[in-house]
Coordinates of C-alpha atoms and ligand atoms in Angstrom, one line a residue:
M1 CA -0.2 0.1 -0.2
L2 CA 3.0 2.5 1.3
R3 CA 4.3 1.6 -2.3
I4 CA 1.8 2.3 -4.1
A5 CA 1.5 6.2 -2.6
L6 CA 5.1 6.5 -3.3
W7 CA 5.3 5.6 -6.5
L8 CA 1.7 8.1 -7.1
V9 CA 3.9 10.9 -5.1
I10 CA 6.9 10.3 -7.4
A11 CA 4.1 10.0 -10.8
V12 CA 2.8 12.9 -9.9
A13 CA 5.7 14.9 -9.0
C14 CA 6.8 14.2 -12.9
R15 CA 4.3 15.6 -14.4
S16 CA 4.4 18.2 -12.8
T17 CA 8.2 19.0 -14.0
T18 CA 9.0 19.6 -17.8
S19 CA 10.7 16.4 -18.0
A20 CA 7.7 13.8 -18.6
P21 CA 6.6 13.9 -22.7
D22 CA 3.5 14.7 -23.9
P23 CA 1.3 13.3 -25.5
L24 CA 0.2 15.4 -27.4
A25 CA 3.1 17.2 -27.9
L26 CA 4.2 18.2 -31.7
D27 CA 7.4 17.2 -29.9
D28 CA 9.8 18.7 -32.3
A29 CA 7.4 17.0 -35.7
Y30 CA 8.6 20.8 -37.5
P31 CA 10.3 23.3 -36.4
A32 CA 8.2 26.9 -35.6
E33 CA 11.0 28.6 -38.2
A34 CA 13.9 27.6 -41.0
S35 CA 17.0 29.3 -40.2
P36 CA 17.9 32.1 -42.7
T37 CA 20.0 31.7 -45.6
G38 CA 20.0 35.4 -45.7
V39 CA 19.2 35.2 -49.8
V40 CA 16.3 36.3 -51.8
K41 CA 15.4 34.9 -54.5
T42 CA 13.2 37.4 -56.4
F43 CA 10.1 36.1 -59.1
E44 CA 7.9 38.6 -61.0
I45 CA 4.8 36.8 -61.4
T46 CA 1.8 38.6 -64.2
A47 CA -1.2 36.7 -64.3
A48 CA -3.7 37.6 -67.5
E49 CA -5.1 36.3 -70.5
A50 CA -3.2 34.0 -72.7
E51 CA -4.1 31.7 -76.0
L52 CA -2.1 28.7 -75.6
P53 CA -1.3 25.7 -77.2
L54 CA -2.8 23.0 -74.5
I55 CA -3.9 19.2 -73.9
D56 CA -3.7 18.2 -77.2
G57 CA -1.9 21.3 -78.2
T58 CA -4.3 23.2 -79.7
R59 CA -4.9 27.1 -79.2
R60 CA -7.1 27.4 -76.2
K61 CA -8.1 30.7 -73.9
V62 CA -7.0 30.4 -70.5
W63 CA -6.2 33.0 -67.4
A64 CA -2.2 32.4 -67.0
Y65 CA 0.6 33.3 -64.8
N66 CA 3.8 35.0 -66.7
G67 CA 1.8 33.5 -69.7
Q68 CA 2.1 29.9 -69.5
V69 CA -0.1 26.8 -68.4
P70 CA 1.0 25.8 -65.1
G71 CA 2.3 29.2 -64.0
P72 CA 6.3 29.0 -62.8
T73 CA 7.4 26.7 -60.6
L74 CA 9.4 28.8 -58.0
R75 CA 12.6 27.0 -56.1
V76 CA 14.5 28.2 -53.6
R77 CA 15.9 26.4 -50.7
L78 CA 14.6 26.4 -47.4
G79 CA 15.9 29.3 -45.6
D80 CA 15.5 31.5 -48.3
T81 CA 13.3 34.6 -48.5
V82 CA 10.7 34.8 -51.7
R83 CA 9.8 37.4 -52.8
V84 CA 6.9 37.5 -55.6
Q85 CA 6.1 41.7 -56.9
F86 CA 3.3 40.4 -58.6
T87 CA 0.7 42.3 -61.5
N88 CA -3.1 41.7 -62.0
R89 CA -4.3 41.9 -65.5
L90 CA -6.8 40.4 -64.6
P91 CA -10.2 41.2 -65.7
Q92 CA -11.0 40.8 -62.5
A93 CA -9.3 41.4 -58.8
T94 CA -7.9 38.3 -57.7
T95 CA -5.1 37.5 -55.3
I96 CA -2.7 34.8 -54.5
H97 CA -2.7 32.6 -51.8
W98 CA 0.0 30.2 -51.2
H99 CA -1.4 26.6 -50.4
G100 CA 0.2 24.6 -47.5
V101 CA 3.2 27.0 -46.8
R102 CA 2.9 28.6 -42.8
V103 CA 3.9 31.8 -44.3
P104 CA 2.8 35.3 -41.9
N105 CA -1.0 35.9 -41.8
R106 CA -0.8 38.6 -44.0
M107 CA 1.1 37.7 -46.9
D108 CA -1.5 34.3 -47.4
G109 CA -3.8 35.7 -49.9
V110 CA -7.3 35.8 -48.1
P111 CA -9.2 38.8 -49.5
H112 CA -10.3 41.3 -46.8
S113 CA -8.8 39.5 -43.9
S114 CA -5.1 39.0 -45.1
Q115 CA -4.9 41.8 -47.2
P116 CA -7.7 44.0 -49.8
P117 CA -7.9 42.2 -53.2
I118 CA -5.5 43.3 -55.6
E119 CA -8.0 45.0 -58.4
P120 CA -6.8 44.5 -62.1
G121 CA -3.7 46.7 -62.7
G122 CA -3.0 46.4 -59.4
T123 CA 0.2 45.2 -58.1
F124 CA 1.0 43.5 -54.9
V125 CA 4.9 42.1 -53.3
Y126 CA 4.2 38.7 -51.0
E127 CA 7.9 38.0 -49.0
F128 CA 7.7 35.4 -47.1
A129 CA 10.6 32.9 -45.9
P130 CA 9.5 28.8 -46.1
K131 CA 9.8 27.3 -42.8
D132 CA 9.2 23.4 -44.4
A133 CA 10.9 21.9 -47.2
G134 CA 8.4 20.4 -49.7
T135 CA 6.3 20.8 -52.6
F136 CA 4.1 23.8 -52.1
W137 CA 1.8 25.8 -55.0
F138 CA 0.2 28.4 -55.3
H139 CA -3.3 30.3 -56.7
P140 CA -6.0 33.0 -56.1
H141 CA -7.6 33.1 -53.4
I142 CA -11.0 35.0 -55.5
R143 CA -13.7 33.6 -57.6
S144 CA -11.2 30.9 -57.1
S145 CA -13.3 28.3 -59.2
E146 CA -13.5 30.4 -62.0
Q147 CA -9.4 31.5 -61.2
V148 CA -8.1 28.1 -60.8
E149 CA -10.4 26.6 -63.7
R150 CA -9.1 29.1 -66.1
G151 CA -6.0 28.2 -65.6
L152 CA -3.9 30.1 -62.8
Y153 CA -1.3 27.6 -60.9
G154 CA 2.0 27.1 -60.4
M155 CA 4.2 25.0 -57.7
L156 CA 6.4 26.5 -55.3
I157 CA 9.2 23.6 -54.4
V158 CA 11.6 25.0 -51.1
E159 CA 14.5 22.7 -51.7
D160 CA 16.3 20.8 -48.8
K161 CA 19.3 22.2 -47.4
V162 CA 21.4 19.5 -48.8
P163 CA 18.8 18.1 -51.5
P164 CA 18.7 14.7 -51.8
P165 CA 20.7 13.7 -55.1
Y166 CA 17.4 11.9 -56.7
T167 CA 18.7 12.3 -60.5
Q168 CA 15.6 13.9 -61.6
D169 CA 13.2 16.4 -60.3
V170 CA 9.9 16.4 -61.4
V171 CA 6.3 18.0 -61.4
W172 CA 3.5 16.8 -62.4
I173 CA 0.4 18.9 -61.8
L174 CA -2.8 17.1 -62.0
D175 CA -5.8 18.5 -63.7
D176 CA -8.8 18.3 -65.5
W177 CA -10.9 20.4 -67.7
L178 CA -14.4 21.5 -69.3
L179 CA -14.0 22.0 -72.9
G180 CA -16.7 22.9 -74.9
A181 CA -17.6 21.9 -78.6
D182 CA -15.4 24.2 -79.5
G183 CA -12.6 23.1 -77.7
Q184 CA -12.9 25.7 -74.9
I185 CA -13.0 25.8 -71.5
V186 CA -17.0 26.2 -70.5
G187 CA -18.1 29.3 -69.4
Q188 CA -20.3 28.7 -66.8
F189 CA -19.2 28.0 -63.5
N190 CA -21.0 27.1 -59.8
T191 CA -24.0 25.7 -61.7
P192 CA -26.1 24.7 -60.2
H193 CA -24.9 21.3 -60.8
D194 CA -21.3 21.5 -60.1
L195 CA -22.3 23.2 -56.6
S196 CA -25.0 20.2 -55.6
H197 CA -22.8 17.7 -56.8
D198 CA -18.7 17.6 -56.0
G199 CA -18.0 20.7 -57.8
R200 CA -17.0 21.1 -61.9
W201 CA -15.7 17.6 -63.3
G202 CA -14.1 18.1 -66.8
N203 CA -13.9 15.9 -69.7
V204 CA -10.5 16.1 -69.8
I205 CA -7.7 15.0 -68.0
A206 CA -3.8 16.5 -67.8
V207 CA -1.1 16.2 -66.6
N208 CA 1.1 19.7 -66.9
A209 CA -1.9 21.2 -69.2
R210 CA -0.7 17.9 -72.0
T211 CA -2.6 14.9 -72.3
D212 CA 0.5 13.4 -74.4
T213 CA 3.7 13.7 -71.0
A214 CA 5.9 10.8 -70.5
L215 CA 8.8 10.3 -68.2
Q216 CA 12.2 8.4 -69.6
L217 CA 13.4 6.4 -66.4
A218 CA 16.3 4.9 -67.3
T219 CA 17.9 2.1 -65.7
D220 CA 20.6 4.0 -63.6
E221 CA 18.0 6.4 -62.5
R222 CA 15.6 7.1 -59.1
I223 CA 13.7 9.7 -59.6
R224 CA 11.9 12.3 -57.0
L225 CA 7.9 12.7 -58.7
R226 CA 5.6 15.3 -57.0
L227 CA 2.6 15.0 -57.9
L228 CA -0.6 17.4 -57.3
N229 CA -3.8 18.0 -57.7
A230 CA -4.6 21.6 -59.1
S231 CA -8.6 20.1 -59.9
N232 CA -11.4 22.4 -59.1
G233 CA -13.9 18.9 -58.6
R234 CA -12.0 15.5 -59.5
I235 CA -10.0 13.3 -57.1
Y236 CA -7.3 10.5 -58.3
A237 CA -6.3 7.2 -57.3
P238 CA -3.2 6.8 -58.9
D239 CA -2.0 3.2 -59.7
F240 CA 1.8 3.4 -61.4
G241 CA 1.9 -0.3 -62.6
D242 CA 3.8 -2.5 -61.4
L243 CA 6.9 0.7 -61.0
D244 CA 8.6 0.7 -58.3
A245 CA 6.9 3.5 -56.4
T246 CA 7.4 4.9 -52.3
V247 CA 5.4 7.7 -50.9
I248 CA 8.2 10.2 -49.5
A249 CA 6.0 12.8 -48.9
V250 CA 2.3 14.0 -48.8
D251 CA 1.6 18.3 -48.3
G252 CA 4.9 18.9 -48.5
M253 CA 5.9 17.3 -45.1
Y254 CA 8.2 13.8 -45.5
L255 CA 7.2 11.0 -43.5
R256 CA 8.0 9.0 -40.7
A257 CA 9.4 6.4 -42.6
P258 CA 9.1 6.0 -47.3
I259 CA 5.8 3.8 -47.7
P260 CA 4.9 2.0 -51.1
L261 CA 1.8 3.3 -52.9
E262 CA -1.2 2.0 -52.1
R263 CA -4.1 3.3 -52.5
F264 CA -4.1 7.5 -52.1
E265 CA -6.4 9.6 -53.0
L266 CA -5.5 12.8 -54.4
A267 CA -7.7 15.6 -53.1
P268 CA -7.6 19.1 -54.6
G269 CA -5.4 20.7 -52.6
N270 CA -3.3 17.8 -52.1
R271 CA 0.4 16.7 -53.1
L272 CA 2.2 13.9 -53.2
D273 CA 6.2 13.5 -53.5
L274 CA 7.4 9.6 -54.6
D275 CA 10.3 7.7 -55.1
I276 CA 11.0 5.7 -58.2
V277 CA 12.9 3.4 -59.4
S278 CA 13.0 1.1 -62.6
T279 CA 12.3 -2.5 -61.7
G280 CA 12.0 -5.5 -64.4
N281 CA 13.5 -6.3 -67.1
A282 CA 11.8 -5.9 -69.7
S283 CA 12.4 -2.1 -71.2
R284 CA 8.7 -1.3 -71.5
R285 CA 6.2 1.8 -71.3
V286 CA 3.7 2.5 -67.9
V287 CA 0.4 3.9 -68.1
V288 CA -0.1 6.1 -65.3
V289 CA -4.3 5.2 -64.7
D290 CA -6.1 7.1 -61.4
R291 CA -8.7 4.6 -60.5
F292 CA -11.1 6.4 -58.0
T293 CA -13.8 6.2 -59.9
N294 CA -14.2 2.6 -61.3
R295 CA -13.7 3.9 -64.7
P296 CA -9.8 4.0 -65.4
N297 CA -8.9 7.7 -66.4
R298 CA -5.3 7.7 -68.2
L299 CA -3.2 10.0 -67.1
A300 CA 0.9 10.1 -68.1
E301 CA 3.1 7.5 -69.3
I302 CA 6.8 6.5 -68.2
A303 CA 9.0 4.8 -70.2
V304 CA 11.3 2.9 -68.4
D305 CA 14.5 0.6 -69.4
G306 CA 15.0 -2.8 -68.0
G307 CA 17.1 -3.3 -64.9
S308 CA 17.2 -1.5 -62.0
N309 CA 20.8 -0.1 -61.0
P310 CA 19.4 3.3 -59.1
P311 CA 21.9 5.5 -57.2
R312 CA 21.3 3.9 -53.3
F313 CA 21.2 6.8 -50.4
A314 CA 19.0 6.7 -48.0
S315 CA 15.6 7.9 -48.1
P316 CA 14.6 11.2 -46.9
A317 CA 11.7 10.5 -45.3
R318 CA 12.7 10.3 -41.9
A319 CA 10.7 12.4 -40.2
R320 CA 9.4 13.0 -36.6
V321 CA 6.3 12.1 -37.4
P322 CA 4.3 11.9 -33.4
A323 CA 1.2 9.1 -33.1
W324 CA -0.9 10.8 -31.0
S325 CA -2.5 7.7 -30.2
T326 CA -3.9 9.0 -26.5
G327 CA -5.5 11.7 -28.4
L328 CA -8.4 9.7 -29.0
A329 CA -8.9 9.4 -25.7
A330 CA -8.8 13.5 -25.7
P331 CA -12.2 15.3 -25.7
I332 CA -12.8 17.0 -28.9
T333 CA -11.9 20.7 -29.1
Q334 CA -14.6 21.1 -31.6
E335 CA -16.6 19.4 -34.2
V336 CA -17.5 20.8 -36.9
R337 CA -20.9 19.7 -38.8
L338 CA -20.7 19.7 -43.1
D339 CA -23.7 20.1 -44.6
A340 CA -25.9 22.1 -47.3
R341 CA -29.4 23.6 -47.3
R342 CA -31.2 24.8 -49.9
G343 CA -30.6 29.1 -50.1
G344 CA -28.4 31.8 -50.6
A345 CA -27.5 33.7 -54.1
L346 CA -26.7 30.3 -56.0
G347 CA -29.4 28.4 -55.0
I348 CA -27.1 25.7 -52.5
E349 CA -25.5 26.9 -49.6
W350 CA -22.4 24.4 -48.5
T351 CA -22.5 24.6 -44.0
F352 CA -20.1 24.7 -41.4
N353 CA -22.3 24.1 -38.1
G354 CA -25.5 25.8 -40.6
Q355 CA -22.7 28.9 -41.4
A356 CA -22.7 29.8 -44.5
F357 CA -19.5 32.1 -45.4
S358 CA -20.9 35.6 -46.3
G359 CA -17.9 37.8 -46.3
H360 CA -15.1 38.3 -44.1
E361 CA -16.6 41.7 -43.3
H362 CA -19.4 39.5 -41.2
H363 CA -18.1 36.8 -40.6
H364 CA -16.8 36.2 -37.1
P365 CA -14.2 33.2 -36.2
S366 CA -15.9 30.1 -36.1
L367 CA -13.5 28.3 -33.9
V368 CA -10.9 29.7 -31.3
L369 CA -8.1 27.5 -31.1
T370 CA -4.6 28.7 -29.1
R371 CA -1.1 28.6 -29.8
D372 CA 1.1 25.7 -29.3
T373 CA -1.4 23.6 -28.1
W374 CA -3.0 20.9 -28.6
A375 CA -6.4 20.6 -30.0
R376 CA -9.0 17.8 -31.5
L377 CA -11.8 19.0 -34.6
R378 CA -13.9 16.8 -35.3
F379 CA -15.7 16.9 -39.4
T380 CA -19.2 15.1 -39.4
N381 CA -20.3 14.6 -43.0
V382 CA -23.7 14.9 -42.2
S383 CA -24.1 15.3 -46.7
A384 CA -23.3 12.7 -48.8
R385 CA -20.8 14.2 -50.8
L386 CA -16.9 14.8 -50.6
H387 CA -15.4 17.3 -49.4
P388 CA -11.8 18.0 -48.3
I389 CA -11.5 19.5 -45.9
H390 CA -8.2 22.7 -45.8
L391 CA -6.8 24.7 -43.4
H392 CA -4.1 28.0 -44.1
G393 CA -0.9 27.8 -42.0
M394 CA -1.0 24.6 -40.0
F395 CA -0.4 21.0 -40.1
F396 CA -2.6 18.0 -38.9
K397 CA -3.2 15.0 -38.8
V398 CA -5.5 12.6 -38.4
I399 CA -6.1 10.1 -35.7
A400 CA -9.6 8.5 -36.0
R401 CA -12.3 8.1 -39.4
N402 CA -15.5 7.0 -38.2
E403 CA -13.8 6.9 -34.8
I404 CA -11.5 4.1 -35.4
A405 CA -7.6 5.2 -34.5
V406 CA -5.4 5.4 -37.3
D407 CA -1.7 6.5 -37.2
E408 CA -1.1 8.0 -41.0
P409 CA 2.7 8.6 -40.9
F410 CA 2.5 11.8 -42.0
F411 CA 1.2 15.7 -41.0
R412 CA -1.4 17.0 -43.8
D413 CA -2.9 20.0 -44.9
T414 CA -6.4 18.6 -46.7
V415 CA -8.7 15.5 -45.7
L416 CA -10.4 13.9 -47.9
V417 CA -13.4 13.9 -45.8
H418 CA -16.3 10.9 -47.7
G419 CA -19.4 11.1 -47.9
R420 CA -21.6 10.7 -44.8
E421 CA -18.2 10.1 -42.9
T422 CA -16.9 11.6 -39.8
V423 CA -13.1 12.8 -39.7
D424 CA -11.0 12.9 -36.2
I425 CA -7.7 15.2 -36.8
G426 CA -5.3 16.7 -34.5
L427 CA -2.9 19.0 -34.3
V428 CA -1.0 21.3 -33.0
P429 CA -1.2 25.3 -34.3
L430 CA 2.0 27.6 -34.1
D431 CA 0.8 30.9 -35.9
V432 CA -0.7 33.5 -34.0
G433 CA -3.8 34.7 -37.0
S434 CA -7.0 34.5 -38.3
W435 CA -6.3 31.3 -40.9
M436 CA -8.7 30.1 -43.0
M437 CA -10.4 26.5 -43.1
H438 CA -12.5 25.5 -46.0
C439 CA -13.7 22.6 -48.8
H440 CA -10.9 22.5 -51.5
I441 CA -14.1 21.8 -53.5
L442 CA -13.9 25.0 -55.1
E443 CA -17.8 25.3 -56.1
H444 CA -18.4 24.1 -52.4
A445 CA -15.9 27.0 -51.3
E446 CA -17.8 29.3 -53.7
A447 CA -21.1 28.8 -51.4
G448 CA -20.0 28.9 -48.1
M449 CA -17.7 25.7 -47.0
M450 CA -15.6 28.5 -45.5
T451 CA -14.6 29.9 -42.1
M452 CA -12.2 31.0 -40.1
I453 CA -9.9 30.0 -37.3
D454 CA -8.3 32.3 -34.9
V455 CA -4.6 31.3 -33.4
V456 CA -4.4 33.5 -29.8
A457 CA -1.7 33.0 -27.7
P458 CA -1.8 31.3 -24.6
A459 CA -2.4 34.4 -22.1
A460 CA -4.5 36.4 -24.6
R461 CA -7.8 33.3 -23.4
Ligands
C2O1 CU1 -5.3 26.2 -52.0 CU2 -7.7 28.5 -49.4 O1 -6.7 27.0 -50.3
CU2 CU1 -17.5 20.3 -50.3

């Protein structure tokens, strides 16, 4: 008896000191800041209308960053400062959001919240130092169901201080296009059908805006392939056939350890970094196929040399990713119900807890979280539709689906919630500010499925 009591005293004493590990801490999973290199990388980006030979090479009217679709790939090193001198030559106001990048709140590109809209003819300078190395992207955050669909998106790659020696570093941006009989982008956006289903799904799937994208994979190669889903609504489950494809990063962040690519649902906004080597003895063409629905879709092709003699180096996927396995015993900080109703300017409103977003001018945060403090959110999808939920300014981990614990060996910034599904996430916000949370099916976001999360300093609560 005495022994037990003594043990209890010791246990309590240990808890009150800082030596006991907190099972729900971030546990140095990723740093609050990157150490600066002192280098400033300056880019000029102009958004404007353009006519480009896209998809099968036919000229199409698009909206483009620097006259290209996809827009330019911006490459920097971890610790560099990114400076983007942006000019808007579109017929509409716009902003740029740096998806997945932990930027200062005023660089987040959210109109009326982090900055005023950039009117036609206007300019804005974005400047920030990315805190994580990985695969990120940028896109407009005004009327995004139209602006992204017309071709406005590009990749931002933050390289490691010492990049792993892959023989090629390749970007594949997946996007589907809804083309009319005239071969042009169908100009009706936010249609009742798109709004009441899973957003706008196109009739042509392209990789890097081409239907003939191909990659050469030689015997002595090891390729880093960075996939991004830039579609408004379509989800992909990429299948690399008999190739040896290993997942090393999700949403920009390295995994705890590499895992073989099995079914991964790449929802709008998601990124997937793969480590690919040649396998087998026969040289052949591997068709990469999307298997999200029952009808497979061709994405691209990889020409493989027979044999395999890739460079040997340790996988960069060895991040600290906490399990947070005690998270399901912790109380739910907030439940967020995903639902729809008739009404609003578009005829249907998508809601978080019964609230449709009505503009930043009058929107109150629906959630207040405390910096450096673990929180658990539960998304309860009352609807039958798909909702890839994206948080700005922070990463999170999925800890349960339909109340069954899961330990994904990676963080995310976007998670697909299926119809009637319940998804629990854990997170530790590091940056004070007003951050957006929204569905990344851009039609759902336009129809109200957006809100704000305010992250406040611990004392301010
Ligand atoms: Cu890529 Cu607010 O989104
Ligand atoms: Cu949605």
